[in-house]
Amino acid sequence: MTARRIRNAAFWSACTLAFLCVAAPALSVLISVFHQALPALGWSLLLKRTNGIGIQNAILGTLVMLLGVLILAGGVGVAAGIYLAEFATGRHERLLRFFSEILAGMPAIVIGYIGYITMVVQFHWGFSLAAAVISLSILVLPYVVKTTEVALRQVPTFLREASAGLGLDSTTTVWRILIPPALPGIVSGLIVALAISTGELAPLLFTAGFSDQNPSLALVHHQVPYLTGVIFTDLALPGARAHATSAAAGAVTLILLIILIAVGRLVSRGARRATARMTI
Amino acid sequence: MSITTEVRPEPSVPPRSARGRVPGLSADRSVRSLLLVAALLPTAALVFLTYQMVKTAWPAVIFNGVSFFTTKTFTIGNLYATGTEVHHGYTAAKGASYGILPLVFGTLVSSFIAVTLAVPVSVGGAILLAERIPVRLQGVLGTFLELLAGIPSVVFGLWGVYTFGPVLSRTVFKWIAALHIPWFGGPAGAGQGLLTASLVLAVMIVPIIAATTRELVRSVPSISKEGAVALGLTSSETVRIVTIPFIRTGVVAASILGLARALGETIAVLIISGNFLNAFPHSIFDPFSTMASTIAAFLDSALTDSTGMAVHSLAEVGLVLLVITLVANLAGRMLTRRFSGAGLPVGRGV
């Protein structure tokens, strides 16, 4: 009996140790980045650009890209998810979903490389907002499709039946009956997509370029500064200031991500409640 | 005499309502076709990316032949030399040699070390989180997983190169090196190398495996667990006999997706690996390179190659990487489809 009890205790201690191994790196990353960023933290970070001692242009550039991803990947992905959940049937449906999942497995650097070869070089767009946003959107598109589809699937069937019984056509059914309860799920999927876009560098390395100027909304021929780019370039530069700027950009990225995660949590809690309300 | 054949129109069958889909009375065709176009876009993007990749890589595939996979030297050659290398009708700079054997080695070994380390840690942590932690605390502690999943790879690089790597090389690596095991010896270095990169990769894929395991553990029917308790099993025996068999396939699937992510990871490895080319690392502490990190590291200089073969060869590296990650992803997804859809793997595949 005691042997079993000892084995039991040993097992759970091992699990606790494992959990600590999960939690410790997360804490360590946070502490390390903010600690390294300390010398650079201050209002000048937000007020000056990267030619001074700030990262204002990079923050704005990242936000502009997020807006672009929200419009492009959000629009296309939600529409595709609606089609897959509500209209596609049979082999057609399986095939589309399969290819979307394969796209999710595409390494980010491959997307960036092709983005460079085609958009930046062949299309003569140069390093540009369009090339960056399209690369990022391809990266996150499968996520938006998947979460939209799952959110719509969780809307109970009787709502569709009731809607048809009242004589609504399928388009109206989707917009008026099915989207509202699925909205929190769709939005939390979009937030995940934005979080991925905030932190990605590989697809942007060869498509966005960089600039000390604040980003314009010009789609092509204007390079866009962005946060992860600052982290990466300043990391390799000599000098304490560059190092601190790199870490400060990392800290700002983390803050942005924490905000996104928090909002996503609130929304997905709403999603769970909406689902609970629907399943009688 | 004319024969009239009556062509009866197909009776309009409502779409198979497998999921209880109800056909609309006057489905708005334009909206539907617009949605169809959107649904086709991911597929179109996939086809376009693959086509462009193959098209760009093709000259290199011909030029390099089999030696691409059998030689160790990866160099774009001497761009200032007179004369060029010509193989099979394609030219490259003088002395150019594209062999990715060490890169394939680095990619596979670092990813396998990462998965081997990540699986027990994430499964143990997730089982503790789902079975032992009170529900109220689960949300708070689960935040660590979300946080870890959300940390960008470049931030992991920043952490790995300034905090994690140096600390490890001063402590753990020295202890391991003192044991004088072959391949685990030699100078521990400054913390940039195979083992540090593998550890950081492990940290990066932990949330994928752990979040999936947590969902799976929660989906174990409580009746089975209650049965185990009624038979007098201890909680760890319950986990071993009831929970583990139930979640096994899902965990394997999530691990393969984690492997795919590690294989394709670029930036963190680029920062931490030490970018060592043209030879195999002599010990686990040595610097190395992966396929993905080499693409990122080389593109700038590849552009200066006027023969264009450097760009083509990098595309071939990308193509090989693509094939490896796709195989891993497909394997993972097929397994996921086999077990019930309860635990969707969380986090981007790659």
Short mmCIF file of N, CA, C and O in Angstrom, two decimals, chain B residues 125-173:
data_model
loop_
_atom_site.label_atom_id
_atom_site.label_comp_id
_atom_site.label_asym_id
_atom_site.label_seq_id
_atom_site.Cartn_x
_atom_site.Cartn_y
_atom_site.Cartn_z
N GLY B 125 2.41 18.47 -17.36
CA GLY B 125 1.85 19.75 -16.91
C GLY B 125 0.36 19.84 -17.18
O GLY B 125 -0.41 20.30 -16.34
N ALA B 126 -0.05 19.37 -18.37
CA ALA B 126 -1.46 19.47 -18.74
C ALA B 126 -2.31 18.55 -17.88
O ALA B 126 -3.42 18.93 -17.47
N ILE B 127 -1.79 17.35 -17.57
CA ILE B 127 -2.57 16.43 -16.72
C ILE B 127 -2.73 17.03 -15.33
O ILE B 127 -3.82 17.04 -14.76
N LEU B 128 -1.64 17.61 -14.80
CA LEU B 128 -1.74 18.26 -13.49
C LEU B 128 -2.79 19.38 -13.53
O LEU B 128 -3.65 19.48 -12.66
N LEU B 129 -2.71 20.18 -14.60
CA LEU B 129 -3.60 21.34 -14.72
C LEU B 129 -5.05 20.89 -14.77
O LEU B 129 -5.93 21.48 -14.12
N ALA B 130 -5.33 19.84 -15.54
CA ALA B 130 -6.72 19.45 -15.75
C ALA B 130 -7.26 18.57 -14.62
O ALA B 130 -8.46 18.57 -14.35
N GLU B 131 -6.39 17.81 -13.93
CA GLU B 131 -6.89 16.84 -12.95
C GLU B 131 -6.75 17.30 -11.51
O GLU B 131 -7.55 16.91 -10.66
N ARG B 132 -5.72 18.05 -11.21
CA ARG B 132 -5.41 18.31 -9.81
C ARG B 132 -5.66 19.75 -9.37
O ARG B 132 -5.87 20.01 -8.19
N ILE B 133 -5.57 20.67 -10.30
CA ILE B 133 -5.71 22.08 -9.94
C ILE B 133 -7.20 22.40 -9.80
O ILE B 133 -7.98 22.03 -10.68
N PRO B 134 -7.61 23.08 -8.73
CA PRO B 134 -9.01 23.47 -8.59
C PRO B 134 -9.46 24.33 -9.78
O PRO B 134 -8.67 25.11 -10.33
N VAL B 135 -10.72 24.14 -10.18
CA VAL B 135 -11.22 24.80 -11.38
C VAL B 135 -10.97 26.31 -11.35
O VAL B 135 -10.64 26.91 -12.37
N ARG B 136 -11.11 26.89 -10.16
CA ARG B 136 -10.96 28.34 -10.07
C ARG B 136 -9.55 28.78 -10.47
O ARG B 136 -9.36 29.81 -11.10
N LEU B 137 -8.56 27.96 -10.09
CA LEU B 137 -7.17 28.31 -10.40
C LEU B 137 -6.79 27.94 -11.83
O LEU B 137 -5.81 28.45 -12.37
N GLN B 138 -7.55 26.99 -12.42
CA GLN B 138 -7.19 26.51 -13.75
C GLN B 138 -7.08 27.63 -14.78
O GLN B 138 -6.16 27.66 -15.59
N GLY B 139 -8.05 28.57 -14.69
CA GLY B 139 -8.02 29.67 -15.64
C GLY B 139 -6.75 30.50 -15.51
O GLY B 139 -6.09 30.81 -16.49
N VAL B 140 -6.41 30.81 -14.25
CA VAL B 140 -5.24 31.66 -14.00
C VAL B 140 -3.97 30.96 -14.47
O VAL B 140 -3.15 31.54 -15.19
N LEU B 141 -3.81 29.68 -14.08
CA LEU B 141 -2.60 28.96 -14.44
C LEU B 141 -2.57 28.65 -15.94
O LEU B 141 -1.50 28.58 -16.55
N GLY B 142 -3.76 28.47 -16.52
CA GLY B 142 -3.83 28.23 -17.96
C GLY B 142 -3.31 29.41 -18.76
O GLY B 142 -2.89 29.27 -19.91
N THR B 143 -3.34 30.62 -18.11
CA THR B 143 -2.84 31.81 -18.79
C THR B 143 -1.39 31.63 -19.23
O THR B 143 -0.99 32.15 -20.27
N PHE B 144 -0.62 30.87 -18.43
CA PHE B 144 0.78 30.64 -18.81
C PHE B 144 0.87 30.00 -20.19
O PHE B 144 1.74 30.34 -20.98
N LEU B 145 -0.05 29.06 -20.43
CA LEU B 145 -0.04 28.39 -21.73
C LEU B 145 -0.34 29.37 -22.85
O LEU B 145 0.34 29.40 -23.88
N GLU B 146 -1.39 30.20 -22.64
CA GLU B 146 -1.76 31.16 -23.67
C GLU B 146 -0.63 32.16 -23.91
O GLU B 146 -0.33 32.54 -25.03
N LEU B 147 -0.01 32.55 -22.80
CA LEU B 147 1.08 33.51 -22.88
C LEU B 147 2.23 32.92 -23.69
O LEU B 147 2.77 33.53 -24.61
N LEU B 148 2.57 31.68 -23.35
CA LEU B 148 3.67 31.01 -24.02
C LEU B 148 3.36 30.85 -25.51
O LEU B 148 4.24 31.00 -26.37
N ALA B 149 2.08 30.54 -25.81
CA ALA B 149 1.69 30.38 -27.21
C ALA B 149 1.76 31.72 -27.93
O ALA B 149 2.00 31.77 -29.14
N GLY B 150 1.56 32.82 -27.18
CA GLY B 150 1.48 34.12 -27.83
C GLY B 150 2.83 34.80 -28.02
O GLY B 150 2.96 35.72 -28.82
N ILE B 151 3.86 34.36 -27.28
CA ILE B 151 5.16 35.03 -27.36
C ILE B 151 5.75 34.82 -28.76
O ILE B 151 5.89 33.70 -29.21
N PRO B 152 6.09 35.91 -29.45
CA PRO B 152 6.62 35.81 -30.81
C PRO B 152 7.99 35.13 -30.83
O PRO B 152 8.74 35.22 -29.86
N SER B 153 8.31 34.51 -31.96
CA SER B 153 9.56 33.76 -32.01
C SER B 153 10.76 34.69 -31.92
O SER B 153 11.81 34.30 -31.40
N VAL B 154 10.64 35.94 -32.39
CA VAL B 154 11.79 36.84 -32.29
C VAL B 154 12.05 37.22 -30.84
O VAL B 154 13.19 37.41 -30.42
N VAL B 155 10.96 37.27 -30.03
CA VAL B 155 11.15 37.55 -28.60
C VAL B 155 11.80 36.35 -27.91
O VAL B 155 12.66 36.50 -27.04
N PHE B 156 11.41 35.14 -28.34
CA PHE B 156 12.11 33.96 -27.84
C PHE B 156 13.59 34.02 -28.20
O PHE B 156 14.44 33.61 -27.41
N GLY B 157 13.88 34.54 -29.39
CA GLY B 157 15.27 34.69 -29.80
C GLY B 157 16.01 35.64 -28.88
O GLY B 157 17.11 35.36 -28.39
N LEU B 158 15.38 36.79 -28.61
CA LEU B 158 15.95 37.80 -27.71
C LEU B 158 16.23 37.21 -26.34
O LEU B 158 17.29 37.42 -25.75
N TRP B 159 15.26 36.44 -25.86
CA TRP B 159 15.39 35.81 -24.54
C TRP B 159 16.48 34.74 -24.58
O TRP B 159 17.33 34.66 -23.69
N GLY B 160 16.47 33.94 -25.65
CA GLY B 160 17.42 32.83 -25.73
C GLY B 160 18.84 33.29 -25.83
O GLY B 160 19.75 32.69 -25.25
N VAL B 161 19.07 34.40 -26.54
CA VAL B 161 20.44 34.80 -26.78
C VAL B 161 21.01 35.64 -25.64
O VAL B 161 22.21 35.63 -25.41
N TYR B 162 20.16 36.33 -24.89
CA TYR B 162 20.68 37.18 -23.82
C TYR B 162 20.47 36.62 -22.42
O TYR B 162 21.19 36.99 -21.49
N THR B 163 19.44 35.78 -22.24
CA THR B 163 19.16 35.30 -20.89
C THR B 163 19.34 33.79 -20.77
O THR B 163 20.19 33.30 -20.04
N PHE B 164 18.53 33.06 -21.55
CA PHE B 164 18.46 31.61 -21.40
C PHE B 164 19.79 30.95 -21.76
O PHE B 164 20.34 30.17 -20.97
N GLY B 165 20.32 31.27 -22.94
CA GLY B 165 21.56 30.65 -23.41
C GLY B 165 22.73 30.88 -22.48
O GLY B 165 23.38 29.93 -22.02
N PRO B 166 23.05 32.14 -22.15
CA PRO B 166 24.18 32.40 -21.25
C PRO B 166 24.03 31.72 -19.90
O PRO B 166 25.00 31.14 -19.38
N VAL B 167 22.81 31.75 -19.31
CA VAL B 167 22.61 31.11 -18.01
C VAL B 167 22.87 29.61 -18.13
O VAL B 167 23.58 29.01 -17.31
N LEU B 168 22.32 28.99 -19.18
CA LEU B 168 22.52 27.56 -19.37
C LEU B 168 23.99 27.21 -19.54
O LEU B 168 24.49 26.26 -18.95
N SER B 169 24.70 28.00 -20.37
CA SER B 169 26.08 27.63 -20.67
C SER B 169 26.95 27.77 -19.43
O SER B 169 27.94 27.07 -19.28
N ARG B 170 26.56 28.68 -18.51
CA ARG B 170 27.35 28.84 -17.29
C ARG B 170 27.07 27.72 -16.30
O ARG B 170 27.90 27.43 -15.45
N THR B 171 25.86 27.14 -16.38
CA THR B 171 25.50 26.14 -15.36
C THR B 171 25.34 24.74 -15.95
O THR B 171 26.27 23.96 -15.97
N VAL B 172 24.15 24.48 -16.47
CA VAL B 172 23.80 23.11 -16.87
C VAL B 172 24.78 22.55 -17.90
O VAL B 172 25.21 21.41 -17.79
N PHE B 173 25.10 23.37 -18.92
CA PHE B 173 25.98 22.86 -19.98
C PHE B 173 27.33 22.45 -19.42
O PHE B 173 27.89 21.44 -19.83
#
